[in-house]
C-alpha positions as a printed NumPy array, in Angstrom:
array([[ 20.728,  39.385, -14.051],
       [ 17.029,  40.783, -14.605],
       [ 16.573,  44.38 , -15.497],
       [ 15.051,  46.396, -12.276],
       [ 12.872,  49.509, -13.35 ],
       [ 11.657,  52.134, -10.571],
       [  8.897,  54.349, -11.47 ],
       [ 11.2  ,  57.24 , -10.028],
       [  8.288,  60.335, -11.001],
       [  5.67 ,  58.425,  -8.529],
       [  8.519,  58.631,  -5.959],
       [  8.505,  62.364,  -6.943],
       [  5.13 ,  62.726,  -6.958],
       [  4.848,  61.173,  -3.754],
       [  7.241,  63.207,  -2.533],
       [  5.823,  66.476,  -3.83 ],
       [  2.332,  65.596,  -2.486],
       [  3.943,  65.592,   1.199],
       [  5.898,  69.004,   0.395],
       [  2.287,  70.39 ,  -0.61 ],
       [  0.351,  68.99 ,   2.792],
       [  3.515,  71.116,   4.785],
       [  5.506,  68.042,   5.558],
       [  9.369,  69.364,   5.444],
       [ 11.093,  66.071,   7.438],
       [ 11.111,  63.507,   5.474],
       [ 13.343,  59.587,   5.796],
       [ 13.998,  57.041,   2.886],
       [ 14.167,  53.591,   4.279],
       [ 16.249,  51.543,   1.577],
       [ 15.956,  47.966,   1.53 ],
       [ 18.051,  45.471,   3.65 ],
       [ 20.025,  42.423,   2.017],
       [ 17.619,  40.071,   0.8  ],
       [ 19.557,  38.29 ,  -1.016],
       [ 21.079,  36.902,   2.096],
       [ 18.325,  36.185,   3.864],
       [ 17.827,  32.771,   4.698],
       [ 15.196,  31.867,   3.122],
       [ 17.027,  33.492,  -0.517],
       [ 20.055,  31.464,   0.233],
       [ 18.034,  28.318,   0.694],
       [ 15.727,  28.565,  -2.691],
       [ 19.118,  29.086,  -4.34 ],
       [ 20.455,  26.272,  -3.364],
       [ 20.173,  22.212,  -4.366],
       [ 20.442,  19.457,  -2.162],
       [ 23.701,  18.127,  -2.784],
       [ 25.699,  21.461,  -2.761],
       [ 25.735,  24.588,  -1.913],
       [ 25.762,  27.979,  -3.58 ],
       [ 28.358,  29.955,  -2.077],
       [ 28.551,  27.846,   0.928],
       [ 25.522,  29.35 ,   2.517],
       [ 26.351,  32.806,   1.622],
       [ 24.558,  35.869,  -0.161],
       [ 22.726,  35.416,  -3.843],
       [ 25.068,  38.134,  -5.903],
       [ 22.462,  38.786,  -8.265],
       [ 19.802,  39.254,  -6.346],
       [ 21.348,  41.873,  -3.839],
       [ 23.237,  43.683,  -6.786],
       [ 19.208,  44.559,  -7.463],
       [ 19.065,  45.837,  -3.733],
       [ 21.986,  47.869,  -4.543],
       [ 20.473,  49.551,  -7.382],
       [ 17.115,  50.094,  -6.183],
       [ 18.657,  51.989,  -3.18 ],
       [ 20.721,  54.252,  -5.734],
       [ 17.882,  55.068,  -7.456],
       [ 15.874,  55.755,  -4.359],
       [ 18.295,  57.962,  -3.01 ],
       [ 19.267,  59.578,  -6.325],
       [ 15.832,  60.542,  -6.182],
       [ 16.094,  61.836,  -2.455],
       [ 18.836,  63.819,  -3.366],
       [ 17.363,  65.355,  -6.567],
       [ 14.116,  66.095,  -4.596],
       [ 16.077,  67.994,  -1.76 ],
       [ 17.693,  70.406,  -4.412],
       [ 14.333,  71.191,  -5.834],
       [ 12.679,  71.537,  -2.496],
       [ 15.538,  73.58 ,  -0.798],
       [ 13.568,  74.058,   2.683],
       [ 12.794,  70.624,   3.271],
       [ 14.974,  68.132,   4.785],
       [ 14.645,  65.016,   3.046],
       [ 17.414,  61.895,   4.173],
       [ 17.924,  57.934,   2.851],
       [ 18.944,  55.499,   5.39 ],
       [ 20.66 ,  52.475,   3.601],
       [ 19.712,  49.916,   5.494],
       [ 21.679,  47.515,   3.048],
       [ 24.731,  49.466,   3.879],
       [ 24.67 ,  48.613,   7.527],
       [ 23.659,  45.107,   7.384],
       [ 26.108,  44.119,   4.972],
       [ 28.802,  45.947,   7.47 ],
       [ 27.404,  43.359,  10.415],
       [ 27.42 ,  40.844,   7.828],
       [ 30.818,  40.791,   6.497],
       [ 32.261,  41.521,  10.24 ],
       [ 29.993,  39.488,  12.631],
       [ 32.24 ,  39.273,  15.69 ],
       [ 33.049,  43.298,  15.409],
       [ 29.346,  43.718,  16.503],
       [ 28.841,  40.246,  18.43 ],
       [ 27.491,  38.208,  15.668],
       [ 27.997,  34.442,  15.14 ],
       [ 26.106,  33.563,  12.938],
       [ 24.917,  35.237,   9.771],
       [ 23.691,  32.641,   7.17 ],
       [ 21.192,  31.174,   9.086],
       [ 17.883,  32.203,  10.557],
       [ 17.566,  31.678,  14.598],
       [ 13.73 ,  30.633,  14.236],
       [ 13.41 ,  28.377,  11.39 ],
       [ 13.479,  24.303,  10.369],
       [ 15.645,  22.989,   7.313],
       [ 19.14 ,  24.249,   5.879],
       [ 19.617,  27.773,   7.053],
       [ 16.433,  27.548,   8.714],
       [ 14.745,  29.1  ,   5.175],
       [ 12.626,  25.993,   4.347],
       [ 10.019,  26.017,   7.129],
       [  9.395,  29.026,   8.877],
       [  8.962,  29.732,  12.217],
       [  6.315,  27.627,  13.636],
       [  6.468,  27.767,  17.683],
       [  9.447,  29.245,  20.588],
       [ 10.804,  25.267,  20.438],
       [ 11.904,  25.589,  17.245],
       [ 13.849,  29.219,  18.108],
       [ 17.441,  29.057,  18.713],
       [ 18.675,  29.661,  22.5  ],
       [ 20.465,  32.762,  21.501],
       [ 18.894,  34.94 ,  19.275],
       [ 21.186,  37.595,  19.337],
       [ 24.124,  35.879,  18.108],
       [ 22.161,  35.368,  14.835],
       [ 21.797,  38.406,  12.04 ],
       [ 18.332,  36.817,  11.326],
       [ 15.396,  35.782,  12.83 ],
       [ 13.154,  33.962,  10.155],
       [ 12.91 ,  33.723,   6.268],
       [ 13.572,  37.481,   5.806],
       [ 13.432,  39.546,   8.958],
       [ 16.6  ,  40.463,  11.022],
       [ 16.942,  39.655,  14.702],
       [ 16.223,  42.481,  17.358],
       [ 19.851,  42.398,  17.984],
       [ 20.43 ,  43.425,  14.365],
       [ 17.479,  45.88 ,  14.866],
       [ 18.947,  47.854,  17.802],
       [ 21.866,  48.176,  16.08 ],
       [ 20.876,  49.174,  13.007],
       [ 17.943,  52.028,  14.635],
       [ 21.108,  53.243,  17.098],
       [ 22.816,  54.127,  13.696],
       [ 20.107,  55.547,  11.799],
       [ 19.381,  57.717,  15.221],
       [ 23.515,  58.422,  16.317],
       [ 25.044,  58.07 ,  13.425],
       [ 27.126,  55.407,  15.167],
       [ 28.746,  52.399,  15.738],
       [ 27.613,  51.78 ,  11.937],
       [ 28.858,  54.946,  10.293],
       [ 26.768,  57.007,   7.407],
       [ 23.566,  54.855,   6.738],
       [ 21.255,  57.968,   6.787],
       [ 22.518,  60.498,   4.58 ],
       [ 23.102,  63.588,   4.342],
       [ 22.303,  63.508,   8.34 ],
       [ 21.275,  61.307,  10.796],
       [ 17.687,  61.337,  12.293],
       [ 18.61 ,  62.92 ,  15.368],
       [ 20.171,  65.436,  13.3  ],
       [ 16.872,  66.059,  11.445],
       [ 14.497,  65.772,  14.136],
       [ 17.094,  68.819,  15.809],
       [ 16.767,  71.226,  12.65 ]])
C-alpha cells in the first residue's frame, strides 16, 4: 500500500489565515469512498474475474481513511489552539460507507455500480447522454465514475445539517449546531 503524506502546516496555515481575516465557523469536508466508486472498482479489475466481486479497492480507501484522520487530527488540534473559533470535520467517508454496507436500511439497491455509465459497473465509459442513465437513479449509491447520486446527496447533507438518520459525520457538532452558536 503506497505511503500518503499531508502537508498538515499548510492546512494550519490555511487555517490560521481564516482565524486572522475574523472567520470563527469553519467545516472540514473529508473525502468520500473512492475506492468504491465505480470507475475504481472497474480499473481494478480484469476481464475474466473480478476483484472482490465488484466491491471496494481495500487499499485504496484505507488511504481515504487516513487522509481524513489526519485532516481532522488537524481540525481538532487547530480548535484547541484557537479556543473561540468553532472549527468541525464532516466524514463524508463515514456516512457513505454506512449506506454502503446497509443499502436497503436507507433504500439502496444497488451500490457497486454507477446509474449513468456504459461497461462493467458502468466505470468504463462515462456518462454520455439521459439514454444511457438508469430508470431509477435513486436506488443506486452512484451516479457516474466518481460522484454519488442525489439520493446519496440528500442523505448525506440531512446528516451533516441534523445530525441524523446517519449519526456523527460532523464532529464535534453538526452544522446546524454551528451555524446556532
Amino acid at each position: 500500500m503506497p505511503t500518503l503524506s499531508l502537508p498538515v502546516e499548510l492546512n494550519s496555515l490555511q487555517q490560521q489565515d481564516l482565524y486572522y481575516a475574523n472567520v470563527r465557523k469553519i467545516i472540514y469536508m473529508g473525502l468520500g469512498p473512492l475506492g468504491c466508486a465505480p470507475r475504481t472498482v472497474w480499473e481494478n479489475s480484469n476481464s475474466t474475474a473480478e476483484i472482490n466481486g465488484g466491491k471496494c479497492i481495500d487499499w485504496i480507501n484505507e488511504m481515504i481513511i487516513e487522509y481524513n484522520a489526519i485532516v481532522s487530527s488537524s481540525v481538532v488540534d487547530m480548535g484547541m489552539e484557537l479556543r473561540d473559533a468553532q472549527i468541525i470535520f464532516c466524514d463524508v467517508y463515514k456516512g457513505m460507507m454506512d449506506i454502503i454496507n446497509n443499502p436497503r436500511r436507507y433504500g439502496f439497491e444497488n451500490v457497486h455500480s454507477a446509474c449513468c455509465g456504459i461497461g462493467r459497473y458502468g466505470g468504463m465509459v462515462g456518462c454520455v447522454s439521459k439514454e444511457v442513465a438508469c430508470e431509477e437513479p435513486s436506488t443506486h449509491v452512484w451516479w457516474d465514475f466518481y460522484n454519488p447520486t442525489k439520493a446519496v446527496n440528500t442523505l448525506l447533507a440531512h446528516s451533516i445539517w441534523f445530525g441524523q438518520p446517519l449519526f456523527d459525520i460532523c464532529l464535534p457538532i453538526s452544522i446546524q449546531q454551528l451555524t446556532s452558536m
